[in-house]
Amino acid sequence: QVQLVESGGGLVQAGGSLRLSCTASGRTFNTYTMGWFRQAPGKEREFVAGISWSGGSTDYGDSVKGRFTISRDNAKNTVYLRMNSLKPEDTAVYYCAAREGRGIIRNRGSYNYWGQGTQVTVSS
């Protein structure tokens, strides 16, 4: 069982930056593929970024590629999402997720554990 806790959300102006953190409980964090998803009001939860268990492979959704960076520190059981050049359309609740097994998957149904989410609001 893994428990995930996100932090770092908030209100930021367009063009600004935020860094989200997700800290996991348990001793097997480095065996999980990690992902960030987001859900805006009235929309489906969408894939934002994913990172392999070693950190050697990453993947990004098309709408954030080049602006967001995912990373992880296995010694701290933490995955990060650095968000630059934020836009109003990035406004959403951001969720951290963990997947048992290797390979970065964009399908949210492939993730076994989820955090409670953190709100990111970008004002124009």
Tab-separated table of N, CA, C and O in Angstrom:
chain	number	residue	atom	x	y	z
A	1	GLN	N	0.840	-1.186	0.000
A	1	GLN	CA	0.000	0.000	0.000
A	1	GLN	C	0.882	1.246	0.000
A	1	GLN	O	1.866	1.323	0.733
A	2	VAL	N	0.522	2.200	-0.826
A	2	VAL	CA	1.270	3.454	-0.929
A	2	VAL	C	0.312	4.608	-0.680
A	2	VAL	O	-0.786	4.639	-1.232
A	3	GLN	N	0.715	5.541	0.132
A	3	GLN	CA	-0.050	6.765	0.334
A	3	GLN	C	0.727	7.925	-0.268
A	3	GLN	O	1.932	8.053	-0.041
A	4	LEU	N	0.038	8.749	-1.015
A	4	LEU	CA	0.652	9.859	-1.724
A	4	LEU	C	0.067	11.171	-1.224
A	4	LEU	O	-1.159	11.307	-1.121
A	5	VAL	N	0.932	12.137	-0.972
A	5	VAL	CA	0.488	13.446	-0.492
A	5	VAL	C	1.133	14.528	-1.353
A	5	VAL	O	2.365	14.654	-1.378
A	6	GLU	N	0.288	15.296	-2.045
A	6	GLU	CA	0.772	16.374	-2.889
A	6	GLU	C	0.835	17.685	-2.106
A	6	GLU	O	0.079	17.885	-1.151
A	7	SER	N	1.702	18.569	-2.560
A	7	SER	CA	1.792	19.906	-2.001
A	7	SER	C	2.366	20.836	-3.060
A	7	SER	O	2.900	20.373	-4.077
A	8	GLY	N	2.269	22.138	-2.805
A	8	GLY	CA	2.883	23.107	-3.689
A	8	GLY	C	1.932	23.841	-4.611
A	8	GLY	O	2.353	24.735	-5.350
A	9	GLY	N	0.671	23.479	-4.594
A	9	GLY	CA	-0.281	24.187	-5.435
A	9	GLY	C	-0.551	25.589	-4.912
A	9	GLY	O	-0.114	25.962	-3.828
A	10	GLY	N	-1.263	26.373	-5.716
A	10	GLY	CA	-1.594	27.726	-5.296
A	10	GLY	C	-2.059	28.573	-6.450
A	10	GLY	O	-2.375	28.066	-7.534
A	11	LEU	N	-2.084	29.873	-6.216
A	11	LEU	CA	-2.508	30.854	-7.209
A	11	LEU	C	-1.279	31.553	-7.771
A	11	LEU	O	-0.425	32.027	-7.015
A	12	VAL	N	-1.202	31.614	-9.087
A	12	VAL	CA	-0.054	32.241	-9.735
A	12	VAL	C	-0.545	32.980	-10.973
A	12	VAL	O	-1.555	32.593	-11.580
A	13	GLN	N	0.154	34.030	-11.340
A	13	GLN	CA	-0.202	34.768	-12.555
A	13	GLN	C	0.309	34.044	-13.793
A	13	GLN	O	1.287	33.284	-13.738
A	14	ALA	N	-0.346	34.280	-14.893
A	14	ALA	CA	0.092	33.710	-16.161
A	14	ALA	C	1.546	34.082	-16.422
A	14	ALA	O	1.964	35.221	-16.179
A	15	GLY	N	2.304	33.101	-16.889
A	15	GLY	CA	3.731	33.294	-17.120
A	15	GLY	C	4.594	32.915	-15.935
A	15	GLY	O	5.825	32.814	-16.066
A	16	GLY	N	3.973	32.689	-14.796
A	16	GLY	CA	4.707	32.337	-13.591
A	16	GLY	C	5.037	30.864	-13.506
A	16	GLY	O	4.776	30.087	-14.439
A	17	SER	N	5.593	30.483	-12.361
A	17	SER	CA	6.048	29.112	-12.153
A	17	SER	C	5.589	28.583	-10.804
A	17	SER	O	5.366	29.353	-9.862
A	18	LEU	N	5.459	27.276	-10.742
A	18	LEU	CA	5.187	26.571	-9.492
A	18	LEU	C	5.917	25.243	-9.520
A	18	LEU	O	6.169	24.699	-10.612
A	19	ARG	N	6.209	24.720	-8.343
A	19	ARG	CA	6.736	23.359	-8.256
A	19	ARG	C	5.858	22.559	-7.318
A	19	ARG	O	5.703	22.900	-6.142
A	20	LEU	N	5.300	21.496	-7.856
A	20	LEU	CA	4.511	20.569	-7.054
A	20	LEU	C	5.396	19.447	-6.542
A	20	LEU	O	6.334	19.028	-7.222
A	21	SER	N	5.061	18.981	-5.354
A	21	SER	CA	5.761	17.839	-4.768
A	21	SER	C	4.754	16.767	-4.396
A	21	SER	O	3.609	17.068	-4.057
A	22	CYS	N	5.195	15.546	-4.453
A	22	CYS	CA	4.365	14.413	-4.042
A	22	CYS	C	5.259	13.457	-3.259
A	22	CYS	O	6.202	12.893	-3.820
A	23	THR	N	4.937	13.292	-1.997
A	23	THR	CA	5.730	12.423	-1.140
A	23	THR	C	4.953	11.141	-0.857
A	23	THR	O	3.762	11.187	-0.540
A	24	ALA	N	5.644	10.024	-0.980
A	24	ALA	CA	5.016	8.720	-0.822
A	24	ALA	C	5.455	8.040	0.462
A	24	ALA	O	6.612	8.180	0.887
A	25	SER	N	4.539	7.312	1.058
A	25	SER	CA	4.889	6.481	2.194
A	25	SER	C	5.381	5.143	1.679
A	25	SER	O	5.215	4.801	0.515
A	26	GLY	N	5.984	4.367	2.528
A	26	GLY	CA	6.407	3.038	2.128
A	26	GLY	C	7.869	2.985	1.731
A	26	GLY	O	8.487	4.005	1.444
A	27	ARG	N	8.377	1.764	1.679
A	27	ARG	CA	9.796	1.574	1.435
A	27	ARG	C	10.115	1.150	0.011
A	27	ARG	O	11.252	0.899	-0.313
A	28	THR	N	9.089	1.075	-0.831
A	28	THR	CA	9.314	0.574	-2.186
A	28	THR	C	9.035	1.628	-3.239
A	28	THR	O	8.702	1.303	-4.366
A	29	PHE	N	9.200	2.881	-2.873
A	29	PHE	CA	8.906	3.971	-3.801
A	29	PHE	C	9.677	3.815	-5.090
A	29	PHE	O	9.158	4.108	-6.175
A	30	ASN	N	10.916	3.349	-5.012
A	30	ASN	CA	11.741	3.297	-6.209
A	30	ASN	C	11.365	2.159	-7.152
A	30	ASN	O	12.027	1.955	-8.165
A	31	THR	N	10.320	1.421	-6.824
A	31	THR	CA	9.836	0.385	-7.739
A	31	THR	C	8.605	0.846	-8.523
A	31	THR	O	8.118	0.116	-9.385
A	32	TYR	N	8.121	2.046	-8.247
A	32	TYR	CA	6.903	2.540	-8.880
A	32	TYR	C	7.196	3.520	-10.007
A	32	TYR	O	8.059	4.392	-9.877
A	33	THR	N	6.470	3.373	-11.075
A	33	THR	CA	6.402	4.418	-12.081
A	33	THR	C	5.452	5.488	-11.544
A	33	THR	O	4.387	5.171	-11.010
A	34	MET	N	5.832	6.747	-11.674
A	34	MET	CA	5.038	7.829	-11.118
A	34	MET	C	4.477	8.713	-12.228
A	34	MET	O	5.089	8.872	-13.292
A	35	GLY	N	3.326	9.285	-11.944
A	35	GLY	CA	2.712	10.166	-12.923
A	35	GLY	C	2.023	11.342	-12.257
A	35	GLY	O	1.678	11.301	-11.074
A	36	TRP	N	1.870	12.392	-13.041
A	36	TRP	CA	1.050	13.536	-12.651
A	36	TRP	C	-0.108	13.634	-13.648
A	36	TRP	O	0.093	13.533	-14.858
A	37	PHE	N	-1.284	13.851	-13.100
A	37	PHE	CA	-2.487	14.059	-13.896
A	37	PHE	C	-3.146	15.345	-13.421
A	37	PHE	O	-2.834	15.857	-12.347
A	38	ARG	N	-4.065	15.846	-14.216
A	38	ARG	CA	-4.820	17.032	-13.781
A	38	ARG	C	-6.256	16.929	-14.260
A	38	ARG	O	-6.551	16.261	-15.260
A	39	GLN	N	-7.127	17.604	-13.524
A	39	GLN	CA	-8.532	17.615	-13.882
A	39	GLN	C	-9.104	18.999	-13.663
A	39	GLN	O	-9.095	19.512	-12.544
A	40	ALA	N	-9.571	19.582	-14.745
A	40	ALA	CA	-10.232	20.879	-14.693
A	40	ALA	C	-11.735	20.658	-14.559
A	40	ALA	O	-12.248	19.597	-14.927
A	41	PRO	N	-12.465	21.641	-14.049
A	41	PRO	CA	-13.919	21.486	-13.887
A	41	PRO	C	-14.599	21.122	-15.199
A	41	PRO	O	-14.356	21.756	-16.234
A	42	GLY	N	-15.405	20.087	-15.150
A	42	GLY	CA	-16.151	19.671	-16.326
A	42	GLY	C	-15.363	18.890	-17.350
A	42	GLY	O	-15.886	18.575	-18.421
A	43	LYS	N	-14.109	18.594	-17.030
A	43	LYS	CA	-13.258	17.866	-17.978
A	43	LYS	C	-12.773	16.561	-17.365
A	43	LYS	O	-12.791	16.383	-16.156
A	44	GLU	N	-12.327	15.669	-18.241
A	44	GLU	CA	-11.775	14.404	-17.760
A	44	GLU	C	-10.364	14.620	-17.195
A	44	GLU	O	-9.670	15.562	-17.571
A	45	ARG	N	-9.972	13.689	-16.329
A	45	ARG	CA	-8.621	13.731	-15.798
A	45	ARG	C	-7.646	13.361	-16.915
A	45	ARG	O	-7.803	12.338	-17.581
A	46	GLU	N	-6.639	14.187	-17.111
A	46	GLU	CA	-5.719	13.973	-18.218
A	46	GLU	C	-4.289	13.796	-17.726
A	46	GLU	O	-3.883	14.336	-16.693
A	47	PHE	N	-3.550	13.053	-18.519
A	47	PHE	CA	-2.141	12.798	-18.247
A	47	PHE	C	-1.339	14.072	-18.458
A	47	PHE	O	-1.485	14.747	-19.478
A	48	VAL	N	-0.461	14.376	-17.502
A	48	VAL	CA	0.416	15.540	-17.607
A	48	VAL	C	1.855	15.102	-17.848
A	48	VAL	O	2.511	15.564	-18.780
A	49	ALA	N	2.341	14.212	-16.985
A	49	ALA	CA	3.737	13.780	-17.103
A	49	ALA	C	3.919	12.464	-16.366
A	49	ALA	O	3.174	12.148	-15.440
A	50	GLY	N	4.932	11.704	-16.784
A	50	GLY	CA	5.257	10.445	-16.124
A	50	GLY	C	6.754	10.254	-16.069
A	50	GLY	O	7.495	10.820	-16.893
A	51	ILE	N	7.195	9.459	-15.109
A	51	ILE	CA	8.629	9.208	-14.945
A	51	ILE	C	8.827	7.762	-14.507
A	51	ILE	O	8.076	7.220	-13.702
A	52	SER	N	9.842	7.138	-15.068
A	52	SER	CA	10.125	5.743	-14.751
A	52	SER	C	10.684	5.609	-13.347
A	52	SER	O	11.057	6.595	-12.702
A	53	TRP	N	10.783	4.375	-12.882
A	53	TRP	CA	11.208	4.148	-11.503
A	53	TRP	C	12.611	4.685	-11.240
A	53	TRP	O	12.927	5.134	-10.146
A	54	SER	N	13.453	4.659	-12.241
A	54	SER	CA	14.834	5.123	-12.067
A	54	SER	C	14.983	6.612	-12.334
A	54	SER	O	16.017	7.206	-12.017
A	55	GLY	N	13.977	7.192	-12.972
A	55	GLY	CA	14.084	8.584	-13.392
A	55	GLY	C	14.720	8.742	-14.755
A	55	GLY	O	14.844	9.859	-15.259
A	56	GLY	N	15.091	7.637	-15.368
A	56	GLY	CA	15.792	7.710	-16.635
A	56	GLY	C	14.909	7.992	-17.841
A	56	GLY	O	15.399	8.402	-18.887
A	57	SER	N	13.614	7.758	-17.692
A	57	SER	CA	12.681	8.003	-18.796
A	57	SER	C	11.535	8.888	-18.316
A	57	SER	O	11.049	8.729	-17.195
A	58	THR	N	11.141	9.803	-19.181
A	58	THR	CA	10.019	10.687	-18.879
A	58	THR	C	9.112	10.800	-20.097
A	58	THR	O	9.524	10.512	-21.227
A	59	ASP	N	7.897	11.225	-19.850
A	59	ASP	CA	6.933	11.447	-20.924
A	59	ASP	C	6.043	12.605	-20.504
A	59	ASP	O	5.795	12.796	-19.307
A	60	TYR	N	5.556	13.361	-21.496
A	60	TYR	CA	4.749	14.541	-21.204
A	60	TYR	C	3.540	14.601	-22.125
A	60	TYR	O	3.590	14.197	-23.285
A	61	GLY	N	2.463	15.147	-21.577
A	61	GLY	CA	1.329	15.434	-22.416
A	61	GLY	C	1.671	16.550	-23.388
A	61	GLY	O	2.512	17.405	-23.095
A	62	ASP	N	1.024	16.562	-24.524
A	62	ASP	CA	1.364	17.512	-25.576
A	62	ASP	C	1.182	18.959	-25.124
A	62	ASP	O	1.941	19.846	-25.532
A	63	SER	N	0.206	19.221	-24.280
A	63	SER	CA	-0.089	20.598	-23.897
A	63	SER	C	0.922	21.185	-22.910
A	63	SER	O	0.950	22.396	-22.717
A	64	VAL	N	1.758	20.349	-22.318
A	64	VAL	CA	2.724	20.852	-21.337
A	64	VAL	C	4.167	20.630	-21.763
A	64	VAL	O	5.092	21.103	-21.089
A	65	LYS	N	4.353	19.940	-22.862
A	65	LYS	CA	5.716	19.627	-23.312
A	65	LYS	C	6.503	20.904	-23.532
A	65	LYS	O	6.031	21.851	-24.157
A	66	GLY	N	7.712	20.947	-22.970
A	66	GLY	CA	8.569	22.117	-23.101
A	66	GLY	C	8.377	23.140	-21.998
A	66	GLY	O	9.188	24.055	-21.845
A	67	ARG	N	7.308	22.991	-21.210
A	67	ARG	CA	7.055	23.937	-20.112
A	67	ARG	C	7.156	23.265	-18.740
A	67	ARG	O	7.536	23.911	-17.762
A	68	PHE	N	6.775	21.999	-18.667
A	68	PHE	CA	6.781	21.273	-17.404
A	68	PHE	C	7.926	20.263	-17.389
A	68	PHE	O	8.298	19.718	-18.430
A	69	THR	N	8.450	20.014	-16.179
A	69	THR	CA	9.508	19.018	-16.006
A	69	THR	C	9.193	18.143	-14.803
A	69	THR	O	8.954	18.663	-13.703
A	70	ILE	N	9.182	16.843	-15.023
A	70	ILE	CA	8.973	15.898	-13.929
A	70	ILE	C	10.318	15.330	-13.510
A	70	ILE	O	11.196	15.092	-14.346
A	71	SER	N	10.481	15.136	-12.208
A	71	SER	CA	11.709	14.547	-11.678
A	71	SER	C	11.361	13.795	-10.404
A	71	SER	O	10.259	13.928	-9.885
A	72	ARG	N	12.313	13.013	-9.920
A	72	ARG	CA	12.068	12.268	-8.689
A	72	ARG	C	13.349	12.145	-7.884
A	72	ARG	O	14.457	12.125	-8.457
A	73	ASP	N	13.188	12.015	-6.586
A	73	ASP	CA	14.300	11.780	-5.677
A	73	ASP	C	13.913	10.548	-4.860
A	73	ASP	O	13.129	10.653	-3.907
A	74	ASN	N	14.416	9.401	-5.243
A	74	ASN	CA	14.025	8.158	-4.587
A	74	ASN	C	14.489	8.105	-3.130
A	74	ASN	O	13.872	7.427	-2.311
A	75	ALA	N	15.550	8.808	-2.809
A	75	ALA	CA	16.021	8.838	-1.420
A	75	ALA	C	15.037	9.575	-0.523
A	75	ALA	O	14.992	9.320	0.687
A	76	LYS	N	14.254	10.466	-1.111
A	76	LYS	CA	13.268	11.235	-0.344
A	76	LYS	C	11.841	10.773	-0.608
A	76	LYS	O	10.896	11.396	-0.125
A	77	ASN	N	11.691	9.717	-1.387
A	77	ASN	CA	10.347	9.211	-1.718
A	77	ASN	C	9.472	10.305	-2.307
A	77	ASN	O	8.262	10.367	-2.009
A	78	THR	N	10.035	11.124	-3.146
A	78	THR	CA	9.315	12.294	-3.639
A	78	THR	C	9.457	12.438	-5.152
A	78	THR	O	10.535	12.215	-5.702
A	79	VAL	N	8.347	12.808	-5.776
A	79	VAL	CA	8.346	13.153	-7.194
A	79	VAL	C	7.914	14.615	-7.303
A	79	VAL	O	7.094	15.091	-6.518
A	80	TYR	N	8.490	15.317	-8.268
A	80	TYR	CA	8.247	16.746	-8.437
A	80	TYR	C	7.679	17.033	-9.820
A	80	TYR	O	7.905	16.291	-10.772
A	81	LEU	N	6.975	18.145	-9.901
A	81	LEU	CA	6.543	18.657	-11.190
A	81	LEU	C	6.842	20.147	-11.216
A	81	LEU	O	6.185	20.932	-10.520
A	82	ARG	N	7.833	20.511	-11.979
A	82	ARG	CA	8.172	21.913	-12.146
A	82	ARG	C	7.361	22.455	-13.314
A	82	ARG	O	7.434	21.940	-14.422
A	83	MET	N	6.601	23.518	-13.068
A	83	MET	CA	5.719	24.080	-14.076
A	83	MET	C	6.142	25.519	-14.367
A	83	MET	O	6.067	26.374	-13.472
A	84	ASN	N	6.577	25.762	-15.576
A	84	ASN	CA	6.991	27.099	-16.015
A	84	ASN	C	6.026	27.625	-17.074
A	84	ASN	O	5.268	26.858	-17.681
A	85	SER	N	6.090	28.926	-17.298
A	85	SER	CA	5.266	29.573	-18.327
A	85	SER	C	3.804	29.158	-18.206
A	85	SER	O	3.159	28.779	-19.189
A	86	LEU	N	3.295	29.240	-17.017
A	86	LEU	CA	1.934	28.774	-16.767
A	86	LEU	C	0.905	29.611	-17.506
A	86	LEU	O	1.069	30.823	-17.676
A	87	LYS	N	-0.149	28.939	-17.931
A	87	LYS	CA	-1.237	29.560	-18.672
A	87	LYS	C	-2.550	29.361	-17.903
A	87	LYS	O	-2.675	28.409	-17.135
A	88	PRO	N	-3.517	30.221	-18.143
A	88	PRO	CA	-4.823	30.032	-17.473
A	88	PRO	C	-5.412	28.650	-17.728
A	88	PRO	O	-6.073	28.090	-16.838
A	89	GLU	N	-5.157	28.088	-18.890
A	89	GLU	CA	-5.703	26.751	-19.193
A	89	GLU	C	-5.001	25.632	-18.431
A	89	GLU	O	-5.418	24.477	-18.506
A	90	ASP	N	-3.950	25.956	-17.681
A	90	ASP	CA	-3.321	24.968	-16.806
A	90	ASP	C	-4.054	24.848	-15.473
A	90	ASP	O	-3.734	23.980	-14.653
A	91	THR	N	-5.019	25.718	-15.239
A	91	THR	CA	-5.792	25.678	-14.003
A	91	THR	C	-6.523	24.346	-13.867
A	91	THR	O	-7.258	23.940	-14.760
A	92	ALA	N	-6.284	23.676	-12.739
A	92	ALA	CA	-6.866	22.354	-12.515
A	92	ALA	C	-6.452	21.861	-11.136
A	92	ALA	O	-5.590	22.454	-10.477
A	93	VAL	N	-7.054	20.766	-10.728
A	93	VAL	CA	-6.542	20.019	-9.582
A	93	VAL	C	-5.519	19.024	-10.123
A	93	VAL	O	-5.805	18.282	-11.071
A	94	TYR	N	-4.346	19.045	-9.538
A	94	TYR	CA	-3.249	18.180	-9.997
A	94	TYR	C	-3.111	17.004	-9.036
A	94	TYR	O	-3.045	17.181	-7.808
A	95	TYR	N	-3.045	15.813	-9.621
A	95	TYR	CA	-2.969	14.574	-8.850
A	95	TYR	C	-1.669	13.841	-9.152
A	95	TYR	O	-1.248	13.736	-10.297
A	96	CYS	N	-1.112	13.305	-8.093
A	96	CYS	CA	0.037	12.421	-8.203
A	96	CYS	C	-0.478	10.983	-8.213
A	96	CYS	O	-1.458	10.668	-7.510
A	97	ALA	N	0.167	10.108	-8.969
A	97	ALA	CA	-0.263	8.723	-9.055
A	97	ALA	C	0.938	7.796	-9.143
A	97	ALA	O	1.982	8.174	-9.689
A	98	ALA	N	0.766	6.597	-8.614
A	98	ALA	CA	1.825	5.594	-8.639
A	98	ALA	C	1.321	4.342	-9.338
A	98	ALA	O	0.185	3.917	-9.145
A	99	ARG	N	2.197	3.773	-10.116
A	99	ARG	CA	1.849	2.575	-10.879
A	99	ARG	C	2.827	1.454	-10.568
A	99	ARG	O	4.046	1.647	-10.639
A	100	GLU	N	2.270	0.298	-10.227
A	100	GLU	CA	3.104	-0.881	-9.998
A	100	GLU	C	3.492	-1.450	-11.356
A	100	GLU	O	2.651	-1.832	-12.130
A	101	GLY	N	4.772	-1.520	-11.594
A	101	GLY	CA	5.208	-2.021	-12.880
A	101	GLY	C	5.962	-0.969	-13.653
A	101	GLY	O	5.841	0.227	-13.394
A	102	ARG	N	6.703	-1.445	-14.605
A	102	ARG	CA	7.571	-0.560	-15.371
A	102	ARG	C	6.855	-0.036	-16.608
A	102	ARG	O	5.846	-0.575	-17.041
A	103	GLY	N	7.379	1.021	-17.138
A	103	GLY	CA	6.801	1.616	-18.334
A	103	GLY	C	5.875	2.757	-17.978
A	103	GLY	O	5.006	2.634	-17.115
A	104	ILE	N	6.056	3.875	-18.628
A	104	ILE	CA	5.214	5.043	-18.398
A	104	ILE	C	3.957	4.889	-19.240
A	104	ILE	O	4.010	4.726	-20.454
A	105	ILE	N	2.829	4.924	-18.563
A	105	ILE	CA	1.547	4.742	-19.225
A	105	ILE	C	0.718	6.009	-19.069
A	105	ILE	O	0.643	6.567	-17.982
A	106	ARG	N	0.093	6.473	-20.123
A	106	ARG	CA	-0.720	7.682	-20.060
A	106	ARG	C	-2.141	7.407	-19.580
A	106	ARG	O	-2.849	8.317	-19.193
A	107	ASN	N	-2.537	6.160	-19.612
A	107	ASN	CA	-3.895	5.783	-19.218
A	107	ASN	C	-4.039	5.820	-17.703
A	107	ASN	O	-3.345	5.086	-16.990
A	108	ARG	N	-4.935	6.654	-17.210
A	108	ARG	CA	-5.080	6.796	-15.755
A	108	ARG	C	-5.551	5.502	-15.097
A	108	ARG	O	-5.279	5.271	-13.918
A	109	GLY	N	-6.193	4.645	-15.834
A	109	GLY	CA	-6.654	3.371	-15.287
A	109	GLY	C	-5.536	2.407	-14.950
A	109	GLY	O	-5.759	1.421	-14.243
A	110	SER	N	-4.334	2.710	-15.414
A	110	SER	CA	-3.192	1.839	-15.152
A	110	SER	C	-2.475	2.172	-13.856
A	110	SER	O	-1.516	1.480	-13.502
A	111	TYR	N	-2.915	3.212	-13.179
A	111	TYR	CA	-2.274	3.637	-11.937
A	111	TYR	C	-3.041	3.085	-10.737
A	111	TYR	O	-4.260	3.111	-10.697
A	112	ASN	N	-2.284	2.598	-9.769
A	112	ASN	CA	-2.867	1.887	-8.643
A	112	ASN	C	-3.170	2.786	-7.439
A	112	ASN	O	-4.069	2.481	-6.656
A	113	TYR	N	-2.406	3.845	-7.277
A	113	TYR	CA	-2.548	4.697	-6.099
A	113	TYR	C	-2.599	6.160	-6.517
A	113	TYR	O	-1.890	6.573	-7.457
A	114	TRP	N	-3.409	6.933	-5.782
A	114	TRP	CA	-3.610	8.334	-6.099
A	114	TRP	C	-3.523	9.196	-4.844
A	114	TRP	O	-3.917	8.757	-3.749
A	115	GLY	N	-3.027	10.413	-5.016
A	115	GLY	CA	-3.075	11.397	-3.954
A	115	GLY	C	-4.416	12.106	-3.942
A	115	GLY	O	-5.291	11.837	-4.771
A	116	GLN	N	-4.557	13.028	-3.005
A	116	GLN	CA	-5.830	13.729	-2.841
A	116	GLN	C	-5.951	14.934	-3.777
A	116	GLN	O	-7.042	15.479	-3.933
A	117	GLY	N	-4.854	15.330	-4.375
A	117	GLY	CA	-4.873	16.437	-5.322
A	117	GLY	C	-4.500	17.765	-4.690
A	117	GLY	O	-4.704	17.981	-3.486
A	118	THR	N	-3.968	18.647	-5.499
A	118	THR	CA	-3.637	20.002	-5.060
A	118	THR	C	-4.086	20.978	-6.155
A	118	THR	O	-3.871	20.725	-7.339
A	119	GLN	N	-4.705	22.062	-5.743
A	119	GLN	CA	-5.279	23.010	-6.687
A	119	GLN	C	-4.213	23.950	-7.236
A	119	GLN	O	-3.432	24.533	-6.478
A	120	VAL	N	-4.204	24.104	-8.530
A	120	VAL	CA	-3.365	25.100	-9.203
A	120	VAL	C	-4.294	26.036	-9.964
A	120	VAL	O	-5.102	25.581	-10.786
A	121	THR	N	-4.184	27.318	-9.684
A	121	THR	CA	-5.000	28.322	-10.352
A	121	THR	C	-4.085	29.355	-10.994
A	121	THR	O	-3.244	29.939	-10.311
A	122	VAL	N	-4.247	29.554	-12.287
A	122	VAL	CA	-3.426	30.509	-13.027
A	122	VAL	C	-4.335	31.648	-13.481
A	122	VAL	O	-5.282	31.428	-14.247
A	123	SER	N	-4.026	32.840	-13.025
A	123	SER	CA	-4.847	33.994	-13.381
A	123	SER	C	-4.274	34.695	-14.610
A	123	SER	O	-3.061	34.719	-14.823
A	124	SER	N	-5.171	35.281	-15.391
A	124	SER	CA	-4.724	35.955	-16.627
A	124	SER	C	-4.397	37.414	-16.371
A	124	SER	O	-4.664	37.953	-15.316
